[in-house]
Short mmCIF file of C-alpha atoms and ligand atoms in Angstrom, two decimals:
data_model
loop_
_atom_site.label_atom_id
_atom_site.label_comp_id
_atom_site.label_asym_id
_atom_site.label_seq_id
_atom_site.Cartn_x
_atom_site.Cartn_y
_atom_site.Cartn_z
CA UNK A 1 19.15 -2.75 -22.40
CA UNK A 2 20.13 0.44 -20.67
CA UNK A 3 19.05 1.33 -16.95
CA UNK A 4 17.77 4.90 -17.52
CA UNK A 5 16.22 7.70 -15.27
CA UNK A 6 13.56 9.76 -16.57
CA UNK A 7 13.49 13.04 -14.98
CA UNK A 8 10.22 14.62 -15.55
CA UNK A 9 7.04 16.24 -14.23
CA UNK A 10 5.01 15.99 -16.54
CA UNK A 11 2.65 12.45 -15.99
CA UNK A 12 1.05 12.98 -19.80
CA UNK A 13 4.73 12.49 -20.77
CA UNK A 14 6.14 10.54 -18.07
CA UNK A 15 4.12 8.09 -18.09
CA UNK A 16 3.37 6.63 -21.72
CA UNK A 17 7.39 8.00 -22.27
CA UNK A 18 8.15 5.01 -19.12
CA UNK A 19 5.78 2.51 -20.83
CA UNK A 20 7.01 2.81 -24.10
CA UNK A 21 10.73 2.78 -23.56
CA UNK A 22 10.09 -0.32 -21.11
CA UNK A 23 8.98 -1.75 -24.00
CA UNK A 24 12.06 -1.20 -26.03
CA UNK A 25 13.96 -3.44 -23.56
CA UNK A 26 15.09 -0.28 -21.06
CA UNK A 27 14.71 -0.33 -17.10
CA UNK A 28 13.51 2.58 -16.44
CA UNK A 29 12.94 4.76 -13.38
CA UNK A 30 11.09 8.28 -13.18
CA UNK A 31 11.66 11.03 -11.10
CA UNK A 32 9.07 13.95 -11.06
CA UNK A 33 10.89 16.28 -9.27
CA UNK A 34 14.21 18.11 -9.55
CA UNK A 35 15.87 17.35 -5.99
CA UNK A 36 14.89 13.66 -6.20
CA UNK A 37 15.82 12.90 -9.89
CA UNK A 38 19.30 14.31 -8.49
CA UNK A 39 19.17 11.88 -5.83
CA UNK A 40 17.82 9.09 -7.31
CA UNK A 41 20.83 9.55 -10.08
CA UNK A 42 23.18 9.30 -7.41
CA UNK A 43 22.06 6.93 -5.54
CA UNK A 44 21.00 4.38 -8.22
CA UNK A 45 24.08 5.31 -10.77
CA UNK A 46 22.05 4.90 -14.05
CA UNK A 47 23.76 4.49 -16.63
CA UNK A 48 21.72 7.18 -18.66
CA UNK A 49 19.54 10.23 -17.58
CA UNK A 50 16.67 11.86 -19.57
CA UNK A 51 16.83 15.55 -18.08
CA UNK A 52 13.38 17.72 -18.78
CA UNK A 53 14.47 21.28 -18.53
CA UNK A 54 11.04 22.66 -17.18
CA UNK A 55 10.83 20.73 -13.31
CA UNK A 56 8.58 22.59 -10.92
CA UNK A 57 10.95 23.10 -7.97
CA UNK A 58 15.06 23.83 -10.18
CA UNK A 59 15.74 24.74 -13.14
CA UNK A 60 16.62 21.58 -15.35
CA UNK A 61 20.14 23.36 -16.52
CA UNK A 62 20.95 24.22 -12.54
CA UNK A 63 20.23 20.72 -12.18
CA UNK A 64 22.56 19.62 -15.07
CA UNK A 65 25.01 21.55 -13.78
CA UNK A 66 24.96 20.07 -10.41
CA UNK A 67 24.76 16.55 -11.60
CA UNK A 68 27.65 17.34 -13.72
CA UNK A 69 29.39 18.60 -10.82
CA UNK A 70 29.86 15.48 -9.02
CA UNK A 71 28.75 12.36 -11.99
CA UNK A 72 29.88 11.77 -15.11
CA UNK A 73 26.50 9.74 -16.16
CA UNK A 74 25.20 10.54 -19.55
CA UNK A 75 22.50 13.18 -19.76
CA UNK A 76 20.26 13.34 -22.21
CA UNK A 77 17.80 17.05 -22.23
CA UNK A 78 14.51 17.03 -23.35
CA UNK A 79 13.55 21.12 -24.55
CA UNK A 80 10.40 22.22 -25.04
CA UNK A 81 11.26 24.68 -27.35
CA UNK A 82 13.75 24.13 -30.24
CA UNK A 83 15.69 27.40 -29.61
CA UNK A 84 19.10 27.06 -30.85
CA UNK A 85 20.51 29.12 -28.21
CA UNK A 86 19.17 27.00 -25.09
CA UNK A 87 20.32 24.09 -26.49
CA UNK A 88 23.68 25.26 -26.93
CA UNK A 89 23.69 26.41 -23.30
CA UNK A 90 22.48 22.92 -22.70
CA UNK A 91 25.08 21.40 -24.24
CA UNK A 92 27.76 23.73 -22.97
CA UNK A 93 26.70 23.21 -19.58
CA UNK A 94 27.64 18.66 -20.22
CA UNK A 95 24.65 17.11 -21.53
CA UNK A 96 25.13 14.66 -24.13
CA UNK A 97 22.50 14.84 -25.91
CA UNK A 98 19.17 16.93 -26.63
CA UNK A 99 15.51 15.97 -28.13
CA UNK A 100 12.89 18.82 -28.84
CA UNK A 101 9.49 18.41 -27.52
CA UNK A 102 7.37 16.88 -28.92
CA UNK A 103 9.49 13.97 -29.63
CA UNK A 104 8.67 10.20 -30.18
CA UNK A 105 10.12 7.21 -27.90
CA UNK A 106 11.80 5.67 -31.30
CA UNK A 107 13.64 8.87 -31.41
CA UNK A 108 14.70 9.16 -27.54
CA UNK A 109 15.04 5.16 -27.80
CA UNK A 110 17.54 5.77 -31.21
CA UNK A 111 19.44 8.53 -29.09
CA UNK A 112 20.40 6.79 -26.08
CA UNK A 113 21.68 3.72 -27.99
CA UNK A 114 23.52 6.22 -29.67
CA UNK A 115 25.24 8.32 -26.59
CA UNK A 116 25.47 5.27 -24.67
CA UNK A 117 27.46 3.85 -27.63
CA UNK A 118 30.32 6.31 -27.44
CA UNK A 119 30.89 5.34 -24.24
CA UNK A 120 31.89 6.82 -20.65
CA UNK A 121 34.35 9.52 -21.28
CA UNK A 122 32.62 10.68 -24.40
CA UNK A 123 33.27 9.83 -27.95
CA UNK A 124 37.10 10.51 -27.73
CA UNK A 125 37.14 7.63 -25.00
CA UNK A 126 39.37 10.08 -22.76
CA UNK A 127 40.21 9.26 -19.37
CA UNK A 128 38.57 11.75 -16.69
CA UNK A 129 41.29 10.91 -14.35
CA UNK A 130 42.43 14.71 -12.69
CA UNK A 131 45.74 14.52 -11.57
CA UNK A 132 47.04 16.76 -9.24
CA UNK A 133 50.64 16.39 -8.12
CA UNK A 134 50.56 12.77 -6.21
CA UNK A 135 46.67 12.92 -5.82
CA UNK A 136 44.88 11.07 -8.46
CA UNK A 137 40.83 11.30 -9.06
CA UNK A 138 39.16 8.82 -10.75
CA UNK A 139 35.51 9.98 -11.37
CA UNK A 140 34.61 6.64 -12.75
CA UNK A 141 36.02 4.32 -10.06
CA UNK A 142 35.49 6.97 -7.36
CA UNK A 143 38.56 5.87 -6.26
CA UNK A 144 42.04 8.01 -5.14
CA UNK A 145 45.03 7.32 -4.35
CA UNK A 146 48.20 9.68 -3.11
CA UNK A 147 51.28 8.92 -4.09
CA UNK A 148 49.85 5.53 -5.76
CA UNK A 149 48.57 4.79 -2.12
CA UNK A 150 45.05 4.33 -2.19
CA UNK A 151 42.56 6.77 0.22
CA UNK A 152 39.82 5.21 1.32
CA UNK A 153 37.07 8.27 1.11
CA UNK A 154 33.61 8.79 2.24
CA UNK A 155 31.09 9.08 -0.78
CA UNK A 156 30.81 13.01 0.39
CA UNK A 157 34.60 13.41 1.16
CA UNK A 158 35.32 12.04 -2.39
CA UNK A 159 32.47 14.67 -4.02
CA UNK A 160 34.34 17.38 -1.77
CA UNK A 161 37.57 16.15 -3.54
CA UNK A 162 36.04 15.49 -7.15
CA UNK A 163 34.40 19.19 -6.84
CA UNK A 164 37.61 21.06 -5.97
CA UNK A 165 39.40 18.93 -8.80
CA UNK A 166 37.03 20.35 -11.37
CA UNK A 167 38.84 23.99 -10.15
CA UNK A 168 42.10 23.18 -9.65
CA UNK A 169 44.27 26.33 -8.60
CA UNK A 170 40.91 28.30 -8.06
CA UNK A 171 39.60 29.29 -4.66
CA UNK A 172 36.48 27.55 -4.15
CA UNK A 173 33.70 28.97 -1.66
CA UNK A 174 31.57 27.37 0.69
CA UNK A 175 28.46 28.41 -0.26
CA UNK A 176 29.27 26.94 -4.04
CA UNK A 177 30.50 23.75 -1.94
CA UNK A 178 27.11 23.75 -0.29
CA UNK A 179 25.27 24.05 -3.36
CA UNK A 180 27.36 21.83 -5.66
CA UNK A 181 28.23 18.97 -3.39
CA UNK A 182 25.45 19.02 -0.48
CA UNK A 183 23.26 20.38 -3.09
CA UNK A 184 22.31 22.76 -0.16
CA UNK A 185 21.25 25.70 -2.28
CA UNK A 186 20.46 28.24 1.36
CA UNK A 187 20.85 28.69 4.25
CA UNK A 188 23.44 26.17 4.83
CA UNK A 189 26.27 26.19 7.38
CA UNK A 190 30.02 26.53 6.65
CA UNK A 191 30.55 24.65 9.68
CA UNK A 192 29.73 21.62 7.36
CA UNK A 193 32.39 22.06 4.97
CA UNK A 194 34.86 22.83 7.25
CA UNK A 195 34.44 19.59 9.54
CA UNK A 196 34.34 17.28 6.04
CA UNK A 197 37.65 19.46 4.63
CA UNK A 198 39.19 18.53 7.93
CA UNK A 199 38.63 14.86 7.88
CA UNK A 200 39.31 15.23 3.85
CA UNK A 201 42.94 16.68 4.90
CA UNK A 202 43.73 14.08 7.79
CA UNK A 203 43.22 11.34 5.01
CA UNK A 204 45.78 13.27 2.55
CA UNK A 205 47.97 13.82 5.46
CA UNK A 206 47.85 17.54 5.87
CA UNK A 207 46.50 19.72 8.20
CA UNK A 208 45.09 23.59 7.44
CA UNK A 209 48.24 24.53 9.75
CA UNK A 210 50.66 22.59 7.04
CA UNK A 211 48.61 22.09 3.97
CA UNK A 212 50.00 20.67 1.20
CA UNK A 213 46.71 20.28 -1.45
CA UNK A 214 43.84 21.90 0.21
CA UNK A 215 44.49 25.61 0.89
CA UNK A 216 42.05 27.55 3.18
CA UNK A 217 41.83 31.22 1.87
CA UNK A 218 40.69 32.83 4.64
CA UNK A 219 37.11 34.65 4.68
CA UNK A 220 36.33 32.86 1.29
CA UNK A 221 36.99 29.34 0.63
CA UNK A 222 39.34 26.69 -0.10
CA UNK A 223 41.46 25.87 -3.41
CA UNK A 224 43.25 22.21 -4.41
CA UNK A 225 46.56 22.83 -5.57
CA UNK A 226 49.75 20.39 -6.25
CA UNK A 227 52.33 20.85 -3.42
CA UNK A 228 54.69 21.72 -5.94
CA UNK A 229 52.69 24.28 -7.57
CA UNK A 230 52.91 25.79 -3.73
CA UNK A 231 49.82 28.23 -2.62
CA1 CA B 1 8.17 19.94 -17.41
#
């Protein structure tokens, strides 16, 4: 038995998709919407989402990508179209899996035994830790430490910190913070980042006057960077 999360608009497929896949043993939530399948994956940490492409209010691939951005959780996409170059893109962009429209709960059933199977970390079993310097990320735990002390984080301090680990080196904007770890596409303020980047530095120890991982570039954004690397 898996806990999945269906994410999909469509209630002619949702629906007997839900039933059927119940059936096969699964808990299974739905989402039918874009911005609450995103929230619903975050907040209920399934261990395996179904991801249809075509949602009504974000593109399913700008949603992958923002998932991927701060979870690690299994994504299977559901196309509507078998077009070899989408699902490349799809799979490019982290998704684990794909099924083509129409497909068959055996089929979706038979894949998600089969991604789930490999494992968290993918079939190589690596570790996702990102090291940087002292600072250690572990997407899977959520948990850092610095200089093998733990930090106790905030859930949005740590997706700050995950985020900027995915870049390491690279200056980082606020808006893309916005997007990617708020999931604020518009219209949001900077004033938000900055107040959780300067909480995020008192726990590492630093300040934007002395900063030793988390280097405002003024005007545009902020980059993660070991100490020893220097910025
Ligand atoms: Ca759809």
């Amino acid at each position: 038995m898996a806990r999945l999360l269906l994410i999909e608009d469509d209630l002619t497929i949702r629906t007997p998709l839900v039933r059927a896949l119940r059936e096969r043993g699964h808990a299974v939530a739905a989402a039918a919407t874009a911005m609450t399948g995103l929230r619903d994956a975050l907040d209920d940490r399934p261990d395996l989402v179904v991801l249809d492409l075509g949602l009504p209010d974000l593109d399913g691939r700008e949603l992958l990508r923002m998932l991927r951005a701060v979870s690690t959780v299994p994504v299977i996409v559901a196309t509507a179209r078998d077009d070899e170059r989408e699902i490349v893109r799809v799979l490019d962009a982290g998704a684990d899996d794909y099924v083509v429209k129409p497909f068959t709960a055996a089929q979706l059933d038979a894949r998600v035994r089969a991604v789930l199977r490999r494992g968290p970390g993918g079939p190589t079993g690596e570790d996702p830790t990102v090291v940087v310097g002292g600072l250690r990320i572990d997407p899977r735990s959520r948990q850092v430490s610095l200089d093998g002390e733990p930090v106790e984080l905030t859930p949005r301090e740590f997706d700050l910190l995950r985020h900027l680990a995915t870049r390491v080196g690279e200056v980082v904007t606020k808006r893309e913070l916005l997007t990617e770890v708020w999931q604020i596409p518009y219209g949001g303020a900077d004033k938000t980042v900055d107040v959780h980047l300067s909480w995020l530095r008192r726990k590492l120890g630093e300040s934007a006057q002395q900063p030793r991982y988390l280097h405002t570039v003024r005007g545009v954004g902020v980059r993660l960077v070991s100490p020893e690397v220097g910025g």
